[in-house]
PDB file of C-alpha atoms in Angstrom:
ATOM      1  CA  UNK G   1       0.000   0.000   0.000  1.00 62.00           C
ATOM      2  CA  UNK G   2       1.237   3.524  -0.542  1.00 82.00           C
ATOM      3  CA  UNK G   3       2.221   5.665   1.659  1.00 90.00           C
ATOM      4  CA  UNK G   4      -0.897   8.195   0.325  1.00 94.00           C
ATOM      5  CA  UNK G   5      -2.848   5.720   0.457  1.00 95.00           C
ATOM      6  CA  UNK G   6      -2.264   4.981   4.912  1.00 94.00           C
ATOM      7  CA  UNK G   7      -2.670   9.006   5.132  1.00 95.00           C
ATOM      8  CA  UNK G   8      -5.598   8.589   3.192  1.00 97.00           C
ATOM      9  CA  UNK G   9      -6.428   5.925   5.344  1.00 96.00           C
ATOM     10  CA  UNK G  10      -5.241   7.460   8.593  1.00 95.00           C
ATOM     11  CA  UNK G  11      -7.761  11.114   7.547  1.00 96.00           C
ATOM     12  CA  UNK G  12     -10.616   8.855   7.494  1.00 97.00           C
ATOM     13  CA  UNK G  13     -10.305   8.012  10.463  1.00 94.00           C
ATOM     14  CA  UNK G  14      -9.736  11.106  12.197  1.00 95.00           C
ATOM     15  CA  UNK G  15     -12.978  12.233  10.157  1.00 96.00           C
ATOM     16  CA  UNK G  16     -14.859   9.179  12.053  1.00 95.00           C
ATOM     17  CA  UNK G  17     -13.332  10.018  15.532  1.00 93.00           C
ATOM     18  CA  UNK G  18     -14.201  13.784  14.824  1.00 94.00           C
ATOM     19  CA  UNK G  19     -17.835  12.329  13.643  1.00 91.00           C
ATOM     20  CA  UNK G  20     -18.341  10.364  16.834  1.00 92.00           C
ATOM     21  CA  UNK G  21     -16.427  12.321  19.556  1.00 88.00           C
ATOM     22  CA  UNK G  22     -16.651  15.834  18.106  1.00 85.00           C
ATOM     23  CA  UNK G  23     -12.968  16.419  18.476  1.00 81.00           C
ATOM     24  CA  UNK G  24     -11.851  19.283  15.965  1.00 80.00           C
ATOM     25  CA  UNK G  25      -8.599  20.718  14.894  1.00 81.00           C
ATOM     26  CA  UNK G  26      -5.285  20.185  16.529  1.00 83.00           C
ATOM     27  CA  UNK G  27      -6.707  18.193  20.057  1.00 89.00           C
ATOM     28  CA  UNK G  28      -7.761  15.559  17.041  1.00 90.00           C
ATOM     29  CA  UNK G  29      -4.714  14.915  15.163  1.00 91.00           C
ATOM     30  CA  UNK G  30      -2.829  14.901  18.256  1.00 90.00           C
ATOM     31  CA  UNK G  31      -4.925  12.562  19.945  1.00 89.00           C
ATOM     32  CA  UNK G  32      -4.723  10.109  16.443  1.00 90.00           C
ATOM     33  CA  UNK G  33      -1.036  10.353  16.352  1.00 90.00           C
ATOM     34  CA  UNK G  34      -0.590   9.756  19.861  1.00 88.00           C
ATOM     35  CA  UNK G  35      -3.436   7.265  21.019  1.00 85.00           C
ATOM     36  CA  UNK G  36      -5.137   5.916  17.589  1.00 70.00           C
ATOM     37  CA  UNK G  37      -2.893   5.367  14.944  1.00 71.00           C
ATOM     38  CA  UNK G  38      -1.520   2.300  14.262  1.00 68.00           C
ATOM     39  CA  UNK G  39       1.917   1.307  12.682  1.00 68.00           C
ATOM     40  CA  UNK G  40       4.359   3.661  11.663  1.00 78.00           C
ATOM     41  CA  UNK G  41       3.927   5.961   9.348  1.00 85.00           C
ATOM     42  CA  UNK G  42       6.365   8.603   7.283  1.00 89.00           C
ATOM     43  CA  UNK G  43       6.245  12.013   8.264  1.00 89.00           C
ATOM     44  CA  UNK G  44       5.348  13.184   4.432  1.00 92.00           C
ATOM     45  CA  UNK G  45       2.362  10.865   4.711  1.00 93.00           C
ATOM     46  CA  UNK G  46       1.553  11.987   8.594  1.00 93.00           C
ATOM     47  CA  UNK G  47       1.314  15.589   7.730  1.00 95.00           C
ATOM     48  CA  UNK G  48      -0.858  14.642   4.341  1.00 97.00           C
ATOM     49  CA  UNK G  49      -2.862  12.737   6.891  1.00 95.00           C
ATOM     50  CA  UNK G  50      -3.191  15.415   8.888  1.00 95.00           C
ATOM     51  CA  UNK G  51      -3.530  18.479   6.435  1.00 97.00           C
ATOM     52  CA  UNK G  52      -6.545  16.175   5.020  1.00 97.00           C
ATOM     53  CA  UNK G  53      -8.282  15.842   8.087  1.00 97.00           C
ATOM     54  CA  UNK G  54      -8.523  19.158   9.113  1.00 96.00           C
ATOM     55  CA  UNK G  55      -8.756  20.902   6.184  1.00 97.00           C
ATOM     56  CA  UNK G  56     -11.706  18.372   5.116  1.00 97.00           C
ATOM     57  CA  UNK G  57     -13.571  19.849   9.086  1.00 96.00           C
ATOM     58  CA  UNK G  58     -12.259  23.543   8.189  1.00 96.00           C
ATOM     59  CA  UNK G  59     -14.522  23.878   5.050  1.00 97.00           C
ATOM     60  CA  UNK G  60     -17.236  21.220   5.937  1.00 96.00           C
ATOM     61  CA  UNK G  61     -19.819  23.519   4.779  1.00 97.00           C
ATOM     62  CA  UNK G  62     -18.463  23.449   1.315  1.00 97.00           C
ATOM     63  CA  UNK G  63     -17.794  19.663   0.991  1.00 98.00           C
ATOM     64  CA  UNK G  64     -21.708  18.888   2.330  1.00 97.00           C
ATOM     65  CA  UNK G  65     -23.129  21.099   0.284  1.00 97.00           C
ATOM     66  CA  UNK G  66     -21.150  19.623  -3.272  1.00 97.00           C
ATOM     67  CA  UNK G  67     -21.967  16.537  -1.819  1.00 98.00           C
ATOM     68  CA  UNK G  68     -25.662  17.489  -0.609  1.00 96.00           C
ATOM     69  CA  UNK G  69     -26.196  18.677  -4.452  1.00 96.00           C
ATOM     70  CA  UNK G  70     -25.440  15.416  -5.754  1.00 96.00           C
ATOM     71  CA  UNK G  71     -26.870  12.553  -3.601  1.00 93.00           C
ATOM     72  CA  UNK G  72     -30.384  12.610  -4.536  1.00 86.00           C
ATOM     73  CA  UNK G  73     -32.812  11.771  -1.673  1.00 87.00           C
ATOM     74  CA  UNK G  74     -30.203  11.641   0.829  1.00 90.00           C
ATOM     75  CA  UNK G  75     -29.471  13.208   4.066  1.00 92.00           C
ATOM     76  CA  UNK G  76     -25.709  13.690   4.816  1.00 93.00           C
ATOM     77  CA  UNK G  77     -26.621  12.599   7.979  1.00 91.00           C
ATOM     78  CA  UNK G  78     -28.469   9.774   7.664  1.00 93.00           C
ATOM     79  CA  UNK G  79     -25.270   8.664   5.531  1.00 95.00           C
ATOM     80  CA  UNK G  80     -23.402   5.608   7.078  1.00 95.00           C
ATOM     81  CA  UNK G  81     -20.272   7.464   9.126  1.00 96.00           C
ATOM     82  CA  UNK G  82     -17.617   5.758   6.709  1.00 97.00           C
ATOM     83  CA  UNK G  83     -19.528   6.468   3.433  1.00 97.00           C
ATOM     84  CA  UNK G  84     -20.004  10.341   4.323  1.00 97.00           C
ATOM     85  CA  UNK G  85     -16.142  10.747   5.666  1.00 98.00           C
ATOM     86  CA  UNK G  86     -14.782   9.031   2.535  1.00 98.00           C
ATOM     87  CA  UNK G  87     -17.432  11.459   0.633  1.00 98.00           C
ATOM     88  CA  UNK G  88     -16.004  14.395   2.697  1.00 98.00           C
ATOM     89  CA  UNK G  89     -12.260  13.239   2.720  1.00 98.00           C
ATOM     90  CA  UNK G  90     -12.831  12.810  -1.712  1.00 98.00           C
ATOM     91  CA  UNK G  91     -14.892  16.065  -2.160  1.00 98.00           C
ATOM     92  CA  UNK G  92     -11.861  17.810  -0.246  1.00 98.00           C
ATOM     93  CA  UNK G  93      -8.919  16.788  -2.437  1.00 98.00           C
ATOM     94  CA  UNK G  94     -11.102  17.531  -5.193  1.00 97.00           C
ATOM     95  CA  UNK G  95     -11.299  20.873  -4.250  1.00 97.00           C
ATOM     96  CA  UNK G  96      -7.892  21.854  -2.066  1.00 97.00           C
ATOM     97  CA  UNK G  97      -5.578  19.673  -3.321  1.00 96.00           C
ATOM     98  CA  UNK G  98      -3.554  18.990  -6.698  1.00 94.00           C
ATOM     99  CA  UNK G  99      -3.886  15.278  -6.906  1.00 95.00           C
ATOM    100  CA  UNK G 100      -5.670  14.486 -10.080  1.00 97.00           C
ATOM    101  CA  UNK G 101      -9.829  13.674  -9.891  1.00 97.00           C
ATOM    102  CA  UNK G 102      -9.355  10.629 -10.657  1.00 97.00           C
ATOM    103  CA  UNK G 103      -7.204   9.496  -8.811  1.00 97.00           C
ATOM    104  CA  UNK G 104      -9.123  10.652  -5.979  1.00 97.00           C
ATOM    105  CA  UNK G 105     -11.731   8.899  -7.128  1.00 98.00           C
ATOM    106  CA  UNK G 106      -9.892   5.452  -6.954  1.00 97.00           C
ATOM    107  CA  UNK G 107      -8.609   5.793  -3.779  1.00 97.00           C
ATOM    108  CA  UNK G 108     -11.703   6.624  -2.357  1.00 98.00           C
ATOM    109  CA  UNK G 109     -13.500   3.720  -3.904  1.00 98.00           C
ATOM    110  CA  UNK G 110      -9.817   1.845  -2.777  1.00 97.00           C
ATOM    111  CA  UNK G 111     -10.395   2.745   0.624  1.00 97.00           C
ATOM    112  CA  UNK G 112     -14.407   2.340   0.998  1.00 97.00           C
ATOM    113  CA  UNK G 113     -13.467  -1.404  -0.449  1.00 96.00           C
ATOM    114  CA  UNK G 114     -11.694  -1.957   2.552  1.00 96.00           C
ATOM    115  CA  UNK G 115     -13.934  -0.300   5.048  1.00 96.00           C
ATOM    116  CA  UNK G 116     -17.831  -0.307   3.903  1.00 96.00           C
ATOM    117  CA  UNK G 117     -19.735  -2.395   1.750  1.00 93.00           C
ATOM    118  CA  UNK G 118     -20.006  -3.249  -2.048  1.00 91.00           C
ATOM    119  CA  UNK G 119     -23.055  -0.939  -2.508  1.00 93.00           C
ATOM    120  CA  UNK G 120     -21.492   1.699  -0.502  1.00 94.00           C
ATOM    121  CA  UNK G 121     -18.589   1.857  -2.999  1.00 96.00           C
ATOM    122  CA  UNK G 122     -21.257   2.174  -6.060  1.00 96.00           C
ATOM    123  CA  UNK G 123     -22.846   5.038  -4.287  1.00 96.00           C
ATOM    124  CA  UNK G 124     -19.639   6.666  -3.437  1.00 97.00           C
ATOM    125  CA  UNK G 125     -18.596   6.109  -7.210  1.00 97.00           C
ATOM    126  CA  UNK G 126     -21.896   7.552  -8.105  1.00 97.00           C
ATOM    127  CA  UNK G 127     -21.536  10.658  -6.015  1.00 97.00           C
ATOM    128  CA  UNK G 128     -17.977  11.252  -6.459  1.00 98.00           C
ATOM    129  CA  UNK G 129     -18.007  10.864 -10.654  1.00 98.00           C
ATOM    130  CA  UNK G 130     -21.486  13.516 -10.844  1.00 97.00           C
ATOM    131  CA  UNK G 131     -19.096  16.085  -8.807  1.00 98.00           C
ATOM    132  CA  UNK G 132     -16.211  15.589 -10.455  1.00 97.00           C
ATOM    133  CA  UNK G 133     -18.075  16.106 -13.566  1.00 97.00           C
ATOM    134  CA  UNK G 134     -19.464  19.321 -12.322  1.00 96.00           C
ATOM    135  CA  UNK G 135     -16.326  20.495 -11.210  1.00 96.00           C
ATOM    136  CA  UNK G 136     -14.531  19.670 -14.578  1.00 95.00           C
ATOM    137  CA  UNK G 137     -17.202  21.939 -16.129  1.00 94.00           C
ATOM    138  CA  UNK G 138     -16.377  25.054 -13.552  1.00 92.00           C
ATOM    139  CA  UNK G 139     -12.418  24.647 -13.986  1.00 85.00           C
ATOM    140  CA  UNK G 140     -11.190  21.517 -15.893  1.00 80.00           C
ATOM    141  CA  UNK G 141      -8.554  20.163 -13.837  1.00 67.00           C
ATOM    142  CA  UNK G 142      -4.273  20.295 -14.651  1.00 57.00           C
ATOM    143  CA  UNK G 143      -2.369  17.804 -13.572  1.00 50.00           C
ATOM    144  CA  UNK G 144      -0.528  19.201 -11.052  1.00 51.00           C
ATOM    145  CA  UNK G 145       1.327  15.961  -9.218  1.00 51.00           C
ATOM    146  CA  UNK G 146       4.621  14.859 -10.357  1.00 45.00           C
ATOM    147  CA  UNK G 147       4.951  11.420 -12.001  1.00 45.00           C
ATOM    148  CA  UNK G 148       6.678  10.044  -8.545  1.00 46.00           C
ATOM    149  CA  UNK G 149       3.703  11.176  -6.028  1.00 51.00           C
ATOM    150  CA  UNK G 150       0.941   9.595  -8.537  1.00 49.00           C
ATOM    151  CA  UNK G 151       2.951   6.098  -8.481  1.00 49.00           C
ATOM    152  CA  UNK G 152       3.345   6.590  -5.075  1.00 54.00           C
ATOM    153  CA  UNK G 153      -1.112   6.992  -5.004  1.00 58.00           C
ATOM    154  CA  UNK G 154      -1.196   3.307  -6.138  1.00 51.00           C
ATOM    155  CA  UNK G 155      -3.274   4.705  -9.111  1.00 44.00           C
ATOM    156  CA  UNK G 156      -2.147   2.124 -11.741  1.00 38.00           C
ATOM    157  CA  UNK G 157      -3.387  -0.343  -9.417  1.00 41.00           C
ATOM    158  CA  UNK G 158      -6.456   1.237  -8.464  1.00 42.00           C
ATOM    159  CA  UNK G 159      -9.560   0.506 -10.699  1.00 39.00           C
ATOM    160  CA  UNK G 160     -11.145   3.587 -12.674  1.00 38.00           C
ATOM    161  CA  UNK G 161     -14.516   4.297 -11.870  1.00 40.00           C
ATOM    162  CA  UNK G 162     -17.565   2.576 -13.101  1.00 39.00           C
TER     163      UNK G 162
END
């Protein structure tokens, strides 16, 4: 596994903790690295972990309401906690950070493999490909990561969206 993928990995679940315990901002990344985590992890991929996290709670407003416009007869909170926070955690890259759409698509769909259901990962696809699509209509996307950080994303072994 990459070591964007564990950050990945590790931002989820400092989305759930902050879901379930209401922890925000600093307090929760230092109570992941410290109590939560598990295994060792590079610092590169730590602070990705981190900046993911908390930047995904800093503009939650804007995340739920790309992701409110696309998932038709659903509540954000009636969402399962893992679906929404890989929804969040996806809908955040796509909009604060240079790693390509697609790729963020895989990983989320990677990573909601591994820690929800089949369906989950069709409605996650679902969700995830309609926003894309609208965002590739307000600013098509340029593909800002070097060749070495999208080998590192595991995207040649991630599948492409359905």
């Amino acid at each position: 596994m990459g070591s964007r993928r564990k950050a990945r990995e590790c931002a989820l679940q400092m989305l759930f903790a902050a879901d379930v315990a209401g922890t925000r901002g600093d307090e929760l990344a230092r109570t992941f690295w410290s109590e939560l985590a598990d295994g060792e992890i590079e610092p590169g991929a730590q602070e990705f972990a981190t900046r993911l996290a908390i930047g995904t709670l800093a503009n939650l407003e804007e995340v739920d309401e790309r992701i409110r416009s696309r998932a038709e007869h659903w509540r954000i909170t009636r969402m399962a906690l893992v679906d929404r926070n890989v929804l969040r955690l996806a809908v955040y890259e796509f909009l604060k950070e240079a790693t390509p759409r697609t790729v963020t698509i895989n990983e989320a769909l990677e990573i909601a493999r591994r820690f929800s259901t089949y369906e989950a990962t069709q409605f996650i696809n679902g969700i995830l490909d309609a926003i894309k699509r609208d965002l590739d209509q307000e600013s098509p996307e340029a593909n800002t990561m070097t060749g070495e950080e999208i080998a590192d994303d595991d995207s040649s072994e991630a599948e492409q969206p359905v």
